[in-house]
Every structure is written in structure tokens, then in C-alpha cells.
CSV table of C-alpha atoms in Angstrom, one decimal:
chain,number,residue,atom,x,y,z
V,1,UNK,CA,-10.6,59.5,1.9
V,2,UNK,CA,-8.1,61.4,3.5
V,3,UNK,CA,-4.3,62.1,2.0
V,4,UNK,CA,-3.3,59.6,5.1
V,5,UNK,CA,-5.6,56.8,4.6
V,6,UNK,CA,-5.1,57.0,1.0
V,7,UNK,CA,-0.9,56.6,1.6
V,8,UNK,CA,-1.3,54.1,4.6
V,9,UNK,CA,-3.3,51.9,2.6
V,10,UNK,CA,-1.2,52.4,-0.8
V,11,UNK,CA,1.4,50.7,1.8
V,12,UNK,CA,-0.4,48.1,2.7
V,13,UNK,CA,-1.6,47.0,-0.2
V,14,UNK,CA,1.8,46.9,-1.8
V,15,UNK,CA,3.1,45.0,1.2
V,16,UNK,CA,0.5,43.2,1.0
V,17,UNK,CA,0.9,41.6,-2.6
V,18,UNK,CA,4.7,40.6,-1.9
V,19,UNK,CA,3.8,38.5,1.5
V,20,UNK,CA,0.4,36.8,0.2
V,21,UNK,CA,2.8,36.1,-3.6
V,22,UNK,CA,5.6,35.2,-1.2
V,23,UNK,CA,3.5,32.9,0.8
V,24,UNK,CA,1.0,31.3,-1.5
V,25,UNK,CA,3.7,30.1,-3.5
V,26,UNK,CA,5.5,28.3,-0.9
V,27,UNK,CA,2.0,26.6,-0.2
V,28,UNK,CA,1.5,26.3,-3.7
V,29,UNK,CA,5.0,24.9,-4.4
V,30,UNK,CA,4.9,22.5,-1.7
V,31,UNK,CA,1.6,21.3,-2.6
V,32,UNK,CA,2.8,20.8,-6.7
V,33,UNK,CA,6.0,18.7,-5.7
V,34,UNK,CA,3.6,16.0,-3.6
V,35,UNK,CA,1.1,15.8,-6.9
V,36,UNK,CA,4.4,15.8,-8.7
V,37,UNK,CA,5.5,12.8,-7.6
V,38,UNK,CA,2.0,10.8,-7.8
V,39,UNK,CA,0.5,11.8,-10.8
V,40,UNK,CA,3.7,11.6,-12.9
V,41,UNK,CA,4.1,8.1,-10.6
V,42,UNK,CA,0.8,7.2,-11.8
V,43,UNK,CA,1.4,8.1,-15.8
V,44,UNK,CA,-0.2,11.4,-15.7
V,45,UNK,CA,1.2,14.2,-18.1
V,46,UNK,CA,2.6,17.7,-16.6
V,47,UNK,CA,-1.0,19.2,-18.4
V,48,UNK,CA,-2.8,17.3,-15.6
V,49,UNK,CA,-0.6,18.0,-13.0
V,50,UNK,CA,-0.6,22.0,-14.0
V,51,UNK,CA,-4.2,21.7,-13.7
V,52,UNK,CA,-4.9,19.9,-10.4
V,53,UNK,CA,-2.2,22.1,-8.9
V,54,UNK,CA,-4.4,24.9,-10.2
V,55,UNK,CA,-7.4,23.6,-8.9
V,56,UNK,CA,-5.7,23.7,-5.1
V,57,UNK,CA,-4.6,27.0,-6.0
V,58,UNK,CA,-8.0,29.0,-4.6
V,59,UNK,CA,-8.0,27.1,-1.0
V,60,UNK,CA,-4.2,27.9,-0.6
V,61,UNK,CA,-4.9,31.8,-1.1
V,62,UNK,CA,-7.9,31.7,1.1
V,63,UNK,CA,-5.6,30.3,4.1
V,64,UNK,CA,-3.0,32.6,3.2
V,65,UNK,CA,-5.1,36.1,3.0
V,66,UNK,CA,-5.8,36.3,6.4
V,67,UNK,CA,-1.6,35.9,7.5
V,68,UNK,CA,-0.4,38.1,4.7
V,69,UNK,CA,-2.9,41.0,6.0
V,70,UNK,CA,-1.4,39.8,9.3
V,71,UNK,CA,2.1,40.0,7.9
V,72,UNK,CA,1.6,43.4,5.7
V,73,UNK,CA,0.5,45.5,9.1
V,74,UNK,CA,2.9,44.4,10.9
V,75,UNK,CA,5.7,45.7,8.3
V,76,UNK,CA,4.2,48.4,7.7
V,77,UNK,CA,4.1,49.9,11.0
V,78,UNK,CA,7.7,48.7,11.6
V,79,UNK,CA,9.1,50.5,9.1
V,80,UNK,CA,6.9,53.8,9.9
V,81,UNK,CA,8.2,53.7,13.0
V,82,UNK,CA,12.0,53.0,12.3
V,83,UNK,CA,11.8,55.9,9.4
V,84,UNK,CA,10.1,58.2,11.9
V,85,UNK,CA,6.7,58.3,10.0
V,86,UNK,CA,5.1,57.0,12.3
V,87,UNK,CA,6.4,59.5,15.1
V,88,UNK,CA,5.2,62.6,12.9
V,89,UNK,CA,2.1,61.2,12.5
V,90,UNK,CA,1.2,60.4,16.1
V,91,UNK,CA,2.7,64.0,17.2
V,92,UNK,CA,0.6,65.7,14.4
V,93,UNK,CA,-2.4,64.9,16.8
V,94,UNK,CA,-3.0,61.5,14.9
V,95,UNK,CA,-4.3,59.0,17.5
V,96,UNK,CA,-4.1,55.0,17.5
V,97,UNK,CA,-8.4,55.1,16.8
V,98,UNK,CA,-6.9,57.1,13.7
V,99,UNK,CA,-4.1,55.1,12.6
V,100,UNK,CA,-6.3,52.1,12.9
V,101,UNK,CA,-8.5,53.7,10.4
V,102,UNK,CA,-6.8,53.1,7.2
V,103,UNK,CA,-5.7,49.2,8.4
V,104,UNK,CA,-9.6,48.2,8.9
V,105,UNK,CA,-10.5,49.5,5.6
V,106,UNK,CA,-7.5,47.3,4.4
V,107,UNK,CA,-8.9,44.8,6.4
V,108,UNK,CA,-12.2,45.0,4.6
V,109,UNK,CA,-10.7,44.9,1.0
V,110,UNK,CA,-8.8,42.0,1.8
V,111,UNK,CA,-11.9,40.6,3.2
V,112,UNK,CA,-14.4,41.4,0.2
V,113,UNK,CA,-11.7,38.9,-1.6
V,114,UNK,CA,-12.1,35.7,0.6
V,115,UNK,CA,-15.7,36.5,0.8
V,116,UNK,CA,-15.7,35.8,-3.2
V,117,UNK,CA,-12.6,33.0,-2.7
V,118,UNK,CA,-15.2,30.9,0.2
V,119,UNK,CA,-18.1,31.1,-1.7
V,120,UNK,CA,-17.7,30.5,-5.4
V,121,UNK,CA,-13.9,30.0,-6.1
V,122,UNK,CA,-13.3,27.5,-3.5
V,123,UNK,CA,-16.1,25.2,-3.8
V,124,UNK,CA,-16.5,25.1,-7.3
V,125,UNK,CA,-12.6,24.3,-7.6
V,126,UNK,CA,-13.1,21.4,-4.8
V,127,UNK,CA,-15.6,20.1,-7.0
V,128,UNK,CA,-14.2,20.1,-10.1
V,129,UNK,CA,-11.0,18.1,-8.4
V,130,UNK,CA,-13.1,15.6,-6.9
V,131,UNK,CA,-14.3,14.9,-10.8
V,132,UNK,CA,-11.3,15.3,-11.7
V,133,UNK,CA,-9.9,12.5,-9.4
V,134,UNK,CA,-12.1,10.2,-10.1
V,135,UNK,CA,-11.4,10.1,-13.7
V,136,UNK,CA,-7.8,10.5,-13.5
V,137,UNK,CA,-8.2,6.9,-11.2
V,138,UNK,CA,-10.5,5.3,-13.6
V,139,UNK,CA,-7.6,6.3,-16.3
V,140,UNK,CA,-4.8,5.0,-14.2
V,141,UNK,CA,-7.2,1.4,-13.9
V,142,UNK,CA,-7.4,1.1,-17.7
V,143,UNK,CA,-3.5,1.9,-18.2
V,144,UNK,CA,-2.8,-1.1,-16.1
V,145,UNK,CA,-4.0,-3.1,-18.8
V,146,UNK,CA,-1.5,-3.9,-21.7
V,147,UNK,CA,-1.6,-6.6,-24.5
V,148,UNK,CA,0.9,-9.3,-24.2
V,149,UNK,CA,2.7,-9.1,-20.6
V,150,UNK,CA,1.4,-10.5,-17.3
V,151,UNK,CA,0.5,-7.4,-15.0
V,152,UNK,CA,0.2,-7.2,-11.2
V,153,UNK,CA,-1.6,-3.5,-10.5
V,154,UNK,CA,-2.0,-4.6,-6.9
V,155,UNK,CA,-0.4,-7.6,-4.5
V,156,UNK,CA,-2.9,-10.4,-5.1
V,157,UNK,CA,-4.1,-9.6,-8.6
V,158,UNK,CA,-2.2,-10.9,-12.1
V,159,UNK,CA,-3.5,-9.8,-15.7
V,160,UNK,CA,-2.7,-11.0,-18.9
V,161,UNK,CA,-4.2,-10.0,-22.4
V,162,UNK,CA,-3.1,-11.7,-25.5
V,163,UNK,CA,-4.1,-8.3,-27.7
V,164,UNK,CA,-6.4,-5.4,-27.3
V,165,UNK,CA,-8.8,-4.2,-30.7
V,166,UNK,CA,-9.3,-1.0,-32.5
V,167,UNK,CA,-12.8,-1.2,-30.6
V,168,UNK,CA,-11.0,-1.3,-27.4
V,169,UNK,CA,-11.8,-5.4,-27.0
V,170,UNK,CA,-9.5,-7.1,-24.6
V,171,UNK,CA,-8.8,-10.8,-26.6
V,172,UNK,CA,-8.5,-13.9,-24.7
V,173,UNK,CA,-7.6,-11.8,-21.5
V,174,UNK,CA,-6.4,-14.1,-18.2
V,175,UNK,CA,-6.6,-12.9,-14.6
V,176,UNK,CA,-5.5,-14.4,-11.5
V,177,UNK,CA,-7.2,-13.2,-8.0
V,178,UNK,CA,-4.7,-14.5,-4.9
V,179,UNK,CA,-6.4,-11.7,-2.7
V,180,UNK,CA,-8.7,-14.1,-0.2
V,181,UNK,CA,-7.4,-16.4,2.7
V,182,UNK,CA,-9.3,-19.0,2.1
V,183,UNK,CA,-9.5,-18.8,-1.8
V,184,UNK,CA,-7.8,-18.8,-5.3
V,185,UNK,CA,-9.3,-17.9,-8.6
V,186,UNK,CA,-8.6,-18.1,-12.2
V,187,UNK,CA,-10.9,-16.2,-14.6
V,188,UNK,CA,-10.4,-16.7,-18.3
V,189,UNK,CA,-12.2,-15.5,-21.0
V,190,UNK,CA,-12.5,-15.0,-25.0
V,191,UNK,CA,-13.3,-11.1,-24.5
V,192,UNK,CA,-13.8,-8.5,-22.2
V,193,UNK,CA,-14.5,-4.8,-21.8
V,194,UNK,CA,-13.4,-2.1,-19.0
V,195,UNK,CA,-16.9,-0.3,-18.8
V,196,UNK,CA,-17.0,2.8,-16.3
V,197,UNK,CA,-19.6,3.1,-13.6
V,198,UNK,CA,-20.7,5.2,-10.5
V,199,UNK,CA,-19.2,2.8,-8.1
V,200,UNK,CA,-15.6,2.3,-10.5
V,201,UNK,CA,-14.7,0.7,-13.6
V,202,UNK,CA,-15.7,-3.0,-14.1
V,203,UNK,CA,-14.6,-5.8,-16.6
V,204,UNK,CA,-17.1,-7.0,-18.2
V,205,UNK,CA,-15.7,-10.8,-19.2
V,206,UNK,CA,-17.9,-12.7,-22.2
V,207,UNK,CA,-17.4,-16.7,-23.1
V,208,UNK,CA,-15.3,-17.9,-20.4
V,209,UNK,CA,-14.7,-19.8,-17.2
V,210,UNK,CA,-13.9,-19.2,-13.2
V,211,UNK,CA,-12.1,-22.3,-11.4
V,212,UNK,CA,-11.9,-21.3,-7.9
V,213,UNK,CA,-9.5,-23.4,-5.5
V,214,UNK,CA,-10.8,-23.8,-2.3
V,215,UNK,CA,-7.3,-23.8,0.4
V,216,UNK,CA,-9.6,-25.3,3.4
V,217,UNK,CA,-10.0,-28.9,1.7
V,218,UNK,CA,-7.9,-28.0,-2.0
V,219,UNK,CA,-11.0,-29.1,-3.7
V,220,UNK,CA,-11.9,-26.9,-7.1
V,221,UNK,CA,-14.8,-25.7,-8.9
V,222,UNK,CA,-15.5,-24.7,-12.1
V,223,UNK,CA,-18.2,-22.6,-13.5
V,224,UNK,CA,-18.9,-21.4,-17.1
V,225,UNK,CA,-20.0,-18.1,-18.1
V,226,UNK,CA,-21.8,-16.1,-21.1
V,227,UNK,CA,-21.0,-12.8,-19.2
V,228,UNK,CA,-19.5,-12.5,-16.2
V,229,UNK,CA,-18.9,-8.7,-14.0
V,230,UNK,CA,-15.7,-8.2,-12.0
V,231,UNK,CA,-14.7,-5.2,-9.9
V,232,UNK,CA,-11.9,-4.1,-11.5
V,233,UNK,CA,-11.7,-0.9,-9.7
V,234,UNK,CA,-12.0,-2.3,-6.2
V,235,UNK,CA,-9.6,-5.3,-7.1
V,236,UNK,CA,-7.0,-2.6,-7.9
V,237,UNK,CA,-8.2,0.1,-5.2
V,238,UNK,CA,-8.8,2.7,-7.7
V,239,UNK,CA,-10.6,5.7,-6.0
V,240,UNK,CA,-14.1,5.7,-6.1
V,241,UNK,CA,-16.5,8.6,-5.8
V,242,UNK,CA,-18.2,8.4,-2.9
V,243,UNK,CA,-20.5,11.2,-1.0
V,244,UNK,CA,-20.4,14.7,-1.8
V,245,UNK,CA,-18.4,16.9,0.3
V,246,UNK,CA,-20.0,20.0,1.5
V,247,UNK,CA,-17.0,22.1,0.7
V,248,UNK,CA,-17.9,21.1,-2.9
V,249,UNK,CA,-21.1,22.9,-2.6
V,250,UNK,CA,-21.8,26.3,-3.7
V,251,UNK,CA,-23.0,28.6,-0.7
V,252,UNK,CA,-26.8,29.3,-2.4
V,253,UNK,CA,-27.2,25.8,-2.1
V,254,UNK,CA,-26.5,25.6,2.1
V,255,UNK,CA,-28.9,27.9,2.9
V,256,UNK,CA,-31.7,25.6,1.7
V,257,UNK,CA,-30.4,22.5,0.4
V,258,UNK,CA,-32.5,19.9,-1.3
V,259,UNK,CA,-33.6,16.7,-0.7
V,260,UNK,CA,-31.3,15.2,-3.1
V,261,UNK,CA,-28.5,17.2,-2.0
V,262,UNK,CA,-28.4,16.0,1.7
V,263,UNK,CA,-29.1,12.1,0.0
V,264,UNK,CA,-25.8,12.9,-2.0
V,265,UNK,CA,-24.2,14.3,1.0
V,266,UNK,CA,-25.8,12.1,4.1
V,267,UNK,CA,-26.1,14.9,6.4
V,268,UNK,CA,-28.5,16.9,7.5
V,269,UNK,CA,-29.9,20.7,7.2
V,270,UNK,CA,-28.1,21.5,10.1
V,271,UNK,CA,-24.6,20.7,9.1
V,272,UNK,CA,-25.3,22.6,5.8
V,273,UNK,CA,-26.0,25.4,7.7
V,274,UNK,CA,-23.1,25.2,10.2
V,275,UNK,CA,-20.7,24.8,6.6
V,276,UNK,CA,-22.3,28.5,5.5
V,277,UNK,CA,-21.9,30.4,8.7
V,278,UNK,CA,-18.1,28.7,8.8
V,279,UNK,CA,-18.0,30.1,5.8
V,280,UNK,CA,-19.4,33.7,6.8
V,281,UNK,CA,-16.9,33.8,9.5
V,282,UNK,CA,-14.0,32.8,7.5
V,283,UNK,CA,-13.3,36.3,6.4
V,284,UNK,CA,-13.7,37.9,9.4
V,285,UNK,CA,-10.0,36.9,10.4
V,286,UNK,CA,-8.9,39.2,7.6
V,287,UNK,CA,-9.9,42.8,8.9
V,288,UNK,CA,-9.1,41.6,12.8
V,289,UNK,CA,-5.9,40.0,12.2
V,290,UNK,CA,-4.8,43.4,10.5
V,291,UNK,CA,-6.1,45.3,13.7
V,292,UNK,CA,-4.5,42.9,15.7
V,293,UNK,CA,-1.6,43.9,14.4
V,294,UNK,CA,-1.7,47.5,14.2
V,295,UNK,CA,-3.6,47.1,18.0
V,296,UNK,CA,-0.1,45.7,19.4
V,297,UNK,CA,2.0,47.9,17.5
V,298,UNK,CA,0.0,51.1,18.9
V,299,UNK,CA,1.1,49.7,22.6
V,300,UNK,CA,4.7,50.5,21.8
V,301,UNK,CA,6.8,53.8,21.7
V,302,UNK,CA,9.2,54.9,19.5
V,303,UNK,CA,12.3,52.8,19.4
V,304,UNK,CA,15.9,52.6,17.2
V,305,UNK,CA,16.1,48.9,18.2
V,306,UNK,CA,12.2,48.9,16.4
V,307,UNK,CA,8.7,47.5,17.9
V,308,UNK,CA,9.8,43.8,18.2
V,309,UNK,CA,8.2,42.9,21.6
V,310,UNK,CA,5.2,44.2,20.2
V,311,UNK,CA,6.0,42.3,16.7
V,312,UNK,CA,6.1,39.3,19.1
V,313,UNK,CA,3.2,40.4,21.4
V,314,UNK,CA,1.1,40.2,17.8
V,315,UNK,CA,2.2,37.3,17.2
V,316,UNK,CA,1.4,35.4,19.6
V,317,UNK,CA,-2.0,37.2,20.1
V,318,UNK,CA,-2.6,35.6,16.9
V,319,UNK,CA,-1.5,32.3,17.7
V,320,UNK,CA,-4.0,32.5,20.1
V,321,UNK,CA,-6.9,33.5,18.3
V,322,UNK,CA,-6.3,30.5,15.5
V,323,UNK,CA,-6.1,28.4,18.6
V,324,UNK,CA,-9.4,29.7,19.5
V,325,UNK,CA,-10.8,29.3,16.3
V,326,UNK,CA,-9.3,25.5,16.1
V,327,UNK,CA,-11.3,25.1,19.6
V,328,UNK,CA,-14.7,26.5,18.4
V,329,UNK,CA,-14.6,24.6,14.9
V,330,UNK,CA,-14.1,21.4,16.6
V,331,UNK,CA,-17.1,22.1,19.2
V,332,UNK,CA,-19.2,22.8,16.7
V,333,UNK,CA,-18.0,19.9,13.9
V,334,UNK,CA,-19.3,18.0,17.8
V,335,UNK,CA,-22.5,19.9,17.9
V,336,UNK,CA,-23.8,21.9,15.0
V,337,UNK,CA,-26.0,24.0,17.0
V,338,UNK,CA,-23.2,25.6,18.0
V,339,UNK,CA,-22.5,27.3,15.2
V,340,UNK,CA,-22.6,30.8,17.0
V,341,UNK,CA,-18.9,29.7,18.4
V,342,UNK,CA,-17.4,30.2,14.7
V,343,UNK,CA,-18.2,33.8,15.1
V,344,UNK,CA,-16.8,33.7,18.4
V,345,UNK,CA,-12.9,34.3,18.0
V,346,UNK,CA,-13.4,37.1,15.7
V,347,UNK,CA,-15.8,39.1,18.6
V,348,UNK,CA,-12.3,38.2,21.0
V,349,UNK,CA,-10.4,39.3,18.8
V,350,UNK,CA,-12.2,43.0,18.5
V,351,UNK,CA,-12.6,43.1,21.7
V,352,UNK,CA,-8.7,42.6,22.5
V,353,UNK,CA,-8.2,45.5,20.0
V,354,UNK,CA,-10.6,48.2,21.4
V,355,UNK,CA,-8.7,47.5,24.9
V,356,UNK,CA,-5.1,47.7,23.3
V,357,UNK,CA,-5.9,51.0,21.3
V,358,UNK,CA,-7.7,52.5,24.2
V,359,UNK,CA,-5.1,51.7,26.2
V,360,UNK,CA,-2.0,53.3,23.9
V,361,UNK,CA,-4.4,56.1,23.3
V,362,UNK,CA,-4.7,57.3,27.0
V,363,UNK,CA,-0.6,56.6,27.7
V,364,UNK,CA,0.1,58.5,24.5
V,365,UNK,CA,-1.6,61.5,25.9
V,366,UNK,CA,0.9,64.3,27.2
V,367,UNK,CA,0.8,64.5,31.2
V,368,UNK,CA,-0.5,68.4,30.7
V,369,UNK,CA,-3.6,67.6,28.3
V,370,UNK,CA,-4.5,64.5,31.4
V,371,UNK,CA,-4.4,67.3,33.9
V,372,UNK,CA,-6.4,69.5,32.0
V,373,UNK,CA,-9.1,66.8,31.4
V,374,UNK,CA,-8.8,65.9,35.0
V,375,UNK,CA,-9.9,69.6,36.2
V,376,UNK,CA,-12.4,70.2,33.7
């Protein structure tokens, strides 16, 4: 590697790790405060909100890679320029194709790391929330159950439990469902146990009775019980684990996914396909948004008042290409066989670059050398 690349990219990468710091903890931040507030709402300890703050963490850093290259290049090339680096290099004979060298190799690093964020950190950490959350809800179903006070997790639903066991019994328990138009009902029972399940946690109620109050013509009815099964975690809406996600899937398993995969997930082979090339395409915005940048940049001269229409020209060439990228994920969320269109805004975007270095690479050129190449 040459003493330039090697310097340019020592400057990027620096730059780099201040804007992708800078912005995955604002993400990060903002995205803590919100659990914050719910888990610690719900009973949950700091631990568990440290750790499903931490489990977010890899999809906030695979949104932000792809800006902070953005963000680093752009610098970069500002500052060359208002230090007059940037003007010795270009009139050492060092062309825009040339500059561009050292940013697409950045481009690439910064790449190689989403390509390992997309496909192992991100849906394994996605996976482990969903678990996560699901037990964290069954958790906060049990906790609304407390010996010797009259409860109401939820409007329509009262609980009372004269004493909970050692063996984690629920003694002479009460509970009062107000939930139905057309219906009251009063369960009562000696015992009962909170036993987890697939579908939520359900209370298990032994030796009791069910009088149901009819509102239509107030008549009632009672009915005895050995055992009796109620839905504890739909009464109080506690989150249930439902179908698989494909974002929770690891990326060996898209490319031929079981049977019992695509029962978990009810989709289809072509959807799990259309999830891995969205994937393959994700860090592809890393190396072109960092040409993008250096592209526009390369379209300016030298200025003391520095590059910012061409800061702003980058800007909103990537604005555009997210907008495209918005666009084609939506068409092909529509239609998976599609999927070609994911790749589509990072060919655009290449293609805008090799028209704006070619471009400052022939007005960069002295009007002598273009008469020269015009006679020969």
C-alpha cells in the first residue's frame, strides 16, 4: 500500500471511530431511556435493562456504519482541503480515480464489519430478545400476583390470594372477570398454580367453583370444578411468542431453510431468500456511501470558505439513494421475486460516482495537457 493510502485511510479510520461512537450512542441512548421507562415500569432490575439495551446494541451499529463512513469522508476531505493537503496532493499529479483509492478500501473494511454484524451478530441478538421478552412478560404476569390484597393487572380482571406456599401454591385464591359485554364471572378456588406454556402462562385452579352472571336476562350459573384452566396470560395481555421472525434467523439457515423453519415462520422459501440477499446488499451502502462522498467532494475546487455545496450536494445524493433503497425494499417486501431491486440502489449509486470522478478528473486537467491530448 502506498505512503498515501496508508495516511488517507489512517484518517479515516480515526474519523471514522469518533462519528460511528458519536452516533451509535445517541441511537443507543435514546433507545435505553424508552426500555428505561418500561421495564423499570414493569419491576424489571437495571441488570435486565443493561442487557436488553445490549441486545439492541448490534442493529443500532449496523444502521449507523454505513452514515459514519458517510460522515468520516466527508470530514476528511474538508479538512484536506481547508489545510491545503488536499491541493498538494491533486497538484502532485494525484487524480480523483486516485484519491478515491484509499476511501473504497475504507469502504470495504467498514463493509467486512456489517457483513459479520447482518449475518451472525444481528440475528442471533434479535433472537435472543425475542426469548428474552417472552420471559421477562411471563415474569411480569406472575409478579401481579401477591398474597393478601385485591389486584387488578388489567381493566376487567380482579385477583385476590389469601397466602402463597413455599411450593409456590396460591391458597384459596379469588378472581373476578368483568371483561365480556354480555357476562360476569366469579372463579374461586382452594388452590391454584401459574404454570408456563407456549401460548403464555395459565392458572391452573383445583377444588373450586365458576358462577357466571348472565347481563341479557341476570340469570346465574354455577358450575363446580376438580381442575379448571384459565388464560392468565391473555386475561392480562402478557406478550406471547408467536411466529419466528426471519431477522431472528441465522443466514446459513435462508439459503435452504427447513420444513420446520418456514412452519415456525409461515412463509415461504422465497421470502427467506429475499431476507438473505437484503442481507447481502446491506453492506454494500458502506463502500458507496464513502465514494459518494469523496465523488462530490472531487467536483469542487479549492476554497477558504471550504467544499460546503459539495458537502450539501453529498448529502442530498445520499438522501436519495436511502430513498431509493426505501423504494426497492418495499417493492420487493410486495413481490419477492424482486429481490434483484435490493441490489439496485447500490449499482446507482456506483454509477453516479464513476460520472462525478470522471467528470472532476477531465475539469481538473490543465488547458495545455487537453490541447496536447487533443493534437495527438
Amino acid at each position: 500500500m502506498k505512503r498515501l493510502d496508508r495516511y488517507l485511510l489512517s484518517q479515516l479510520m480515526a474519523i471514522f471511530g469518533f462519528f460511528a461512537l458519536v452516533l451509535v450512542s445517541v441511537y443507543w441512548v435514546n433507545r435505553a431511556v424508552l426500555l428505561f421507562d418500561k421495564l423499570i415500569g414493569d419491576g424489571q432490575t437495571a441488570w435486565v435493562v443493561l442487557e436488553f439495551t445490549a441486545l439492541t446494541l448490534p442493529n443500532v451499529i449496523a444502521l449507523v456504519l454505513p452514515v459514519a463512513a458517510f460522515a468520516a469522508v466527508l470530514y476528511a476531505i474538508n479538512r484536506l482541503s481547508g489545510e491545503s493537503e488536499l491541493v498538494v496532493m491533486q497538484a502532485a499529479g494525484a487524480s480523483p480515480w486516485r484519491l478515491a483509492r484509499p476511501v473504497a478500501i475504507f469502504g470495504l473494511i467498514v463493509a467486512a464489519m456489517m457483513l459479520v454484524l447482518v449475518h451472525e451478530l444481528v440475528p442471533a441478538s434479535r433472537a435472543r430478545l425475542a426469548e428474552r421478552q417472552e420471559q421477562v412478560s411471563q415474569d411480569v404476569t406472575a409478579r401481579f400476583l401477591t398474597e393478601g390484597s385485591f389486584q387488578s393487572p388489567t381493566e376487567g380482571i380482579t385477583v385476590y390470594i389469601r397466602e402463597i406456599s413455599d411450593q409456590g401454591e396460591l391458597l384459596d385464591i379469588f378472581l373476578f372477570d368483568a371483561r365480556s359485554s354480555t357476562s360476569e364471572t366469579i372463579y374461586t378456588a382452594e388452590k391454584a398454580l401459574i404454570v408456563p406454556s407456549d401460548a403464555g402462562p395459565k392458572l391452573v385452579m383445583f377444588d373450586g367453583t365458576a358462577q357466571t352472571l348472565r347481563k341479557s336476562d341476570t340469570s346465574l350459573a354455577l358450575t363446580r370444578f376438580a381442575d379448571f384452566t384459565y388464560d392468565l396470560g391473555g386475561a392480562i395481555g402478557a406478550k406471547v411468542r408467536g411466529r419466528v421472525d426471519w431477522d431472528e434467523v441465522s443466514s446459513l439457515d435462508l439459503i435452504a431453510p427447513p420444513p420446520e423453519l418456514l412452519a415456525a415462520t409461515g412463509s415461504t422459501v422465497a421470502v427467506a431468500h429475499l431476507e438473505l440477499n437484503d442481507r447481502l446488499a446491506q453492506p454494500l451502502m458502506a463502500p458507496v456511501s464513502a465514494l459518494l462522498a469523496v465523488a462530490a467532494m472531487m467536483l469542487g475546487r479549492f476554497s477558504r470558505l471550504g467544499l460546503w455545496r459539495q458537502m450539501v450536494l453529498a448529502v442530498l445524493a445520499l438522501i436519495g439513494l436511502h430513498s431509493l433503497s426505501n423504494v426497492a425494499t418495499s417493492m420487493t417486501r410486495a413481490d419477492p421475486a424482486l429481490w434483484a431491486l435490493l441490489y439496485m440502489p447500490a449499482a446507482v449509486g456506483l454509477i453516479f460516482v464513476a460520472a462525478a470522478l470522471s467528470w472532476a478528473g477531465r475539469r481538473r486537467k490543465s488547458p495545455a495537457v487537453t490541447a496536447a491530448e487533443g493534437a495527438a
